[in-house]
Coordinates of C-alpha atoms and ligand atoms in Angstrom, one line a residue:
M10 CA -4.0 -14.3 14.8
K11 CA -2.2 -17.7 13.5
L12 CA -1.2 -17.8 9.7
I13 CA -2.6 -20.6 8.4
I14 CA 0.4 -22.3 6.7
R15 CA 0.2 -25.9 4.4
V16 CA 3.5 -26.7 2.6
F17 CA 3.4 -29.2 -0.7
E18 CA 5.6 -31.7 -1.6
R19 CA 4.7 -30.7 -5.2
T20 CA 5.3 -27.0 -6.5
E21 CA 2.4 -27.0 -8.6
N22 CA 0.1 -27.8 -5.8
A23 CA 0.5 -25.1 -3.9
G24 CA -0.6 -23.0 -7.2
Q25 CA -3.5 -25.3 -7.3
A26 CA -4.4 -24.5 -3.9
G27 CA -4.7 -21.5 -4.9
A28 CA -6.9 -21.6 -7.7
M29 CA -9.4 -24.4 -4.8
L30 CA -9.7 -21.7 -2.4
I31 CA -10.5 -18.9 -5.2
G32 CA -13.1 -21.0 -6.9
G33 CA -14.9 -22.3 -3.2
Q34 CA -15.0 -18.3 -3.2
M35 CA -16.7 -17.4 -6.1
I36 CA -19.2 -21.3 -5.7
R37 CA -20.4 -19.8 -2.2
K38 CA -20.3 -16.2 -3.6
P39 CA -21.1 -16.0 -7.4
D40 CA -20.5 -12.0 -7.3
S41 CA -17.1 -12.0 -5.5
I42 CA -14.4 -9.4 -6.0
F43 CA -11.1 -11.1 -6.2
G44 CA -7.7 -8.8 -5.9
L45 CA -5.5 -10.7 -8.1
A46 CA -1.5 -10.9 -8.1
T47 CA 0.7 -10.8 -11.1
G48 CA 4.7 -12.8 -11.5
S49 CA 5.3 -16.3 -12.2
T50 CA 3.7 -17.6 -9.3
P51 CA 0.0 -17.7 -9.8
V52 CA 0.8 -18.7 -13.3
T53 CA -0.2 -21.9 -12.0
T54 CA -3.1 -21.2 -10.5
Y55 CA -4.7 -19.1 -13.4
K56 CA -4.3 -22.6 -15.3
Q57 CA -6.0 -24.3 -13.1
L58 CA -9.0 -21.8 -12.5
I59 CA -9.0 -21.6 -16.2
K60 CA -9.3 -25.4 -16.2
M61 CA -12.2 -25.7 -13.5
T62 CA -14.0 -22.9 -15.7
D63 CA -13.9 -25.1 -19.1
D64 CA -15.2 -28.0 -17.0
K65 CA -18.1 -26.0 -15.9
L66 CA -17.2 -25.5 -12.2
L67 CA -16.8 -21.6 -12.3
D68 CA -18.8 -19.1 -13.6
W69 CA -17.0 -15.4 -13.9
N70 CA -20.2 -13.7 -14.5
R71 CA -20.6 -11.9 -12.2
V72 CA -17.3 -11.5 -10.8
T73 CA -15.0 -8.4 -10.1
T74 CA -11.4 -8.2 -10.2
F75 CA -8.8 -5.7 -8.9
N76 CA -5.0 -6.5 -9.4
L77 CA -2.7 -5.2 -7.0
D78 CA -0.6 -3.2 -9.3
E79 CA 0.6 -2.0 -12.9
Y80 CA 4.2 -0.4 -13.9
V81 CA 4.0 3.3 -14.3
G82 CA 5.1 4.5 -18.2
L83 CA 3.8 1.1 -19.7
P84 CA 0.9 1.3 -22.0
G85 CA -1.8 -1.3 -21.2
D86 CA -1.0 -3.5 -24.4
H87 CA 2.7 -3.5 -23.5
E88 CA 4.0 -7.0 -23.7
Q89 CA 5.5 -6.6 -19.9
S90 CA 2.1 -4.5 -18.2
Y91 CA 0.5 -6.4 -16.2
K92 CA -2.8 -5.6 -17.9
T93 CA -1.3 -7.7 -20.9
F94 CA -0.4 -10.4 -18.1
M95 CA -3.5 -10.8 -16.6
K96 CA -5.0 -11.2 -20.4
A97 CA -2.4 -13.5 -21.4
K98 CA -3.0 -16.0 -18.3
L99 CA -6.1 -15.6 -17.3
F100 CA -8.8 -12.9 -18.5
D101 CA -9.1 -14.1 -22.1
F102 CA -9.7 -17.4 -21.2
V103 CA -12.4 -16.7 -18.6
N104 CA -16.2 -15.3 -19.3
I105 CA -15.4 -12.4 -17.1
R106 CA -16.9 -9.1 -18.0
P107 CA -14.4 -6.7 -19.7
E108 CA -15.9 -3.8 -17.1
A109 CA -15.5 -5.7 -14.2
I110 CA -11.9 -5.9 -14.5
H111 CA -9.6 -3.4 -13.0
I112 CA -5.6 -2.5 -13.1
P113 CA -4.4 0.9 -11.7
D114 CA -3.6 2.5 -15.4
G115 CA 0.0 3.1 -15.5
M116 CA 0.2 5.6 -18.1
A117 CA -2.3 8.0 -15.7
E118 CA -1.4 11.9 -16.2
D119 CA -1.4 12.5 -13.0
P120 CA -0.7 9.2 -11.2
G121 CA -1.4 10.5 -7.8
A122 CA -5.0 10.6 -8.9
E123 CA -5.4 7.5 -10.6
C124 CA -4.1 6.1 -7.2
M125 CA -7.0 7.6 -5.2
A126 CA -9.7 6.6 -7.8
Y127 CA -8.5 3.6 -8.0
E128 CA -8.8 3.1 -4.4
R129 CA -12.5 4.9 -4.2
K130 CA -13.3 2.2 -6.9
I131 CA -12.4 -0.8 -4.5
R132 CA -14.2 0.8 -1.3
E133 CA -17.6 1.5 -3.5
A134 CA -17.5 -2.5 -4.9
G135 CA -17.9 -3.4 -1.4
G136 CA -14.2 -4.1 -0.7
I137 CA -11.6 -7.4 -1.6
D138 CA -13.3 -10.6 -0.3
L139 CA -10.5 -12.6 -1.1
Q140 CA -6.8 -11.3 -2.0
L141 CA -4.1 -13.4 -4.0
L142 CA -0.8 -12.3 -3.3
G143 CA 3.1 -13.5 -4.3
I144 CA 5.9 -12.2 -2.3
G145 CA 8.9 -10.6 -3.5
R146 CA 12.6 -11.9 -2.1
N147 CA 12.5 -8.8 0.1
G148 CA 9.2 -9.8 1.5
H149 CA 7.7 -6.8 -1.3
I150 CA 3.6 -7.7 -1.2
G151 CA 2.1 -6.1 -4.5
F152 CA 4.9 -3.7 -5.4
N153 CA 4.9 -2.3 -1.5
E154 CA 9.2 -2.0 -0.9
P155 CA 10.9 -2.8 2.4
S156 CA 10.5 1.2 3.6
D157 CA 10.5 2.7 7.3
V158 CA 6.6 3.0 7.3
F159 CA 3.8 0.5 6.4
K160 CA 2.1 2.7 3.1
T161 CA -1.2 2.1 3.6
L162 CA -3.2 3.0 0.6
T163 CA -3.0 2.8 -3.6
H164 CA 0.5 5.0 -4.4
C165 CA 3.3 5.0 -6.6
V166 CA 6.4 3.6 -5.9
D167 CA 9.8 3.6 -6.2
L168 CA 11.0 0.2 -7.4
S169 CA 13.9 -1.3 -5.1
D170 CA 17.1 -2.4 -7.0
D171 CA 16.4 -5.8 -5.4
T172 CA 12.7 -6.1 -7.5
I173 CA 14.2 -4.1 -10.6
E174 CA 17.1 -7.2 -11.0
A175 CA 14.6 -9.8 -9.8
N176 CA 12.0 -8.5 -13.0
A177 CA 15.0 -8.2 -15.3
R178 CA 14.4 -11.8 -16.4
F179 CA 11.0 -10.1 -18.2
F180 CA 13.1 -7.3 -20.4
S181 CA 14.9 -7.8 -23.3
Q182 CA 17.7 -4.9 -21.3
P183 CA 17.0 -4.7 -17.4
S184 CA 17.4 -1.1 -18.3
R185 CA 13.9 -1.4 -19.9
V186 CA 12.6 -2.3 -16.8
P187 CA 10.1 0.8 -15.2
R188 CA 11.6 2.2 -11.9
Q189 CA 8.0 2.9 -10.8
A190 CA 4.8 1.2 -10.4
I191 CA 1.1 1.9 -9.0
S192 CA 0.9 -0.2 -6.3
M193 CA -2.4 -1.0 -3.8
G194 CA -0.7 0.0 -0.5
V195 CA -0.7 -2.5 2.6
G196 CA -3.8 -1.0 4.3
T197 CA -5.7 -1.5 1.1
I198 CA -4.1 -5.6 0.8
M199 CA -5.4 -5.7 5.0
K200 CA -8.7 -4.5 4.1
A201 CA -9.0 -7.6 2.1
W202 CA -11.8 -10.1 4.3
Q203 CA -9.4 -13.0 3.4
I204 CA -6.1 -13.3 2.3
V205 CA -3.9 -16.4 0.2
L206 CA -0.4 -15.9 -0.4
I207 CA 1.5 -18.2 -2.3
A208 CA 5.6 -18.7 -2.7
T209 CA 7.4 -21.4 -4.0
G210 CA 11.1 -21.6 -4.8
S211 CA 14.4 -21.5 -2.6
D212 CA 15.0 -18.0 -3.3
K213 CA 11.4 -17.2 -1.2
A214 CA 12.7 -18.6 1.6
R215 CA 13.7 -16.1 3.8
A216 CA 11.3 -14.0 3.0
V217 CA 8.5 -16.5 3.4
A218 CA 10.3 -17.2 7.1
A219 CA 10.2 -13.4 7.9
M220 CA 7.1 -12.8 7.0
V221 CA 5.8 -15.7 9.0
Q222 CA 8.2 -15.6 12.0
G223 CA 9.9 -12.5 12.2
P224 CA 8.9 -9.0 13.5
I225 CA 6.3 -6.8 12.4
D226 CA 8.5 -4.9 10.4
P227 CA 8.0 -2.6 7.5
Q228 CA 11.1 -3.4 6.2
C229 CA 9.6 -7.0 5.7
P230 CA 6.2 -5.8 4.5
A231 CA 4.4 -9.0 4.2
S232 CA 5.1 -9.8 7.8
I233 CA 2.0 -7.7 8.5
L234 CA -0.3 -10.6 7.5
Q235 CA 0.4 -11.8 11.0
T236 CA -1.8 -9.1 12.1
H237 CA -4.6 -10.5 9.3
P238 CA -7.6 -12.7 11.0
R239 CA -7.5 -14.9 7.7
V240 CA -4.5 -15.4 5.5
T241 CA -3.7 -18.4 4.1
V242 CA -0.3 -19.4 2.8
L243 CA 0.5 -22.1 0.3
L244 CA 4.4 -23.1 0.2
D245 CA 6.1 -25.4 -1.8
R246 CA 8.8 -27.9 0.5
A247 CA 11.6 -25.3 -1.0
A248 CA 10.0 -21.7 0.2
S249 CA 9.1 -23.4 3.6
V250 CA 12.9 -24.6 4.5
A251 CA 14.0 -21.6 6.3
L252 CA 11.1 -22.1 8.6
S253 CA 11.7 -23.0 12.4
R254 CA 9.4 -25.7 13.7
Ligands
LIG109 C1 6.6 -8.3 -8.6 C2 5.2 -8.4 -8.1 C3 4.4 -8.9 -6.7 C4 5.1 -10.6 -6.9 C5 6.6 -10.3 -7.1 C6 6.9 -11.8 -6.9 O1 6.8 -7.5 -8.1 N1 4.3 -7.0 -8.1 O2 2.8 -9.3 -7.0 O3 4.5 -11.4 -5.9 O4 6.9 -10.0 -8.2 O5 6.9 -12.6 -8.5 P1 7.1 -14.3 -9.0 O6 6.4 -14.6 -8.5 O7 7.2 -14.2 -10.0 O8 8.7 -14.5 -7.7

């Protein structure tokens, strides 16, 4: 199945288009289940969703969300936890019910059991209608790092050096970046009915080309998306430059 790819001249339009797809899903199905992402990429999408909510276009009252991942060892109220990020960038500004928000617990005593429980919660909720994704410079989705095999279910991950380096900008010292995370697996992501992946900036160009035009290879985890029937890839010009026409 061919990925749908849209390239926008203005970087913010890629993120705003993501908000339009999420908003459209919410209007069609008010009790939608969304898979959400962190990182700098979806910030524009979340801003736009907040605006659409302020404009009374969107109602989050019946929405449920599952975040892709969380760092292991950071309490939810740590300033760099993904829980804090989601509150600051989206949840504090929309009328989502707190009990409808799901983020893996990075402080769980038994991370393995937390992974299994998270996977079960997604299944019991009825599965994800729309999964929002960014992409790492090395082709990771969620925290599914390049590997010899596709890790299918929610699992504990050792972060790659490249990811630790890329995420160090958010921490006061590189040594403070957690070394592990809990992440939905590639299989969890692939079960979503629809996927929207946003990538902007030149440092994503190689990963985008490998995802779209490379072989399906766990060394580029995002390449598995080529086999999903409903994926929309939203790019700015810089992220699209390595794609061959
Ligand atoms: C993190 C997240 C991913 C995200 C990626 C890219 O490692 N776990 O979900 O897609 O980084 O982040 P950014 O959007 O900041 O480039």
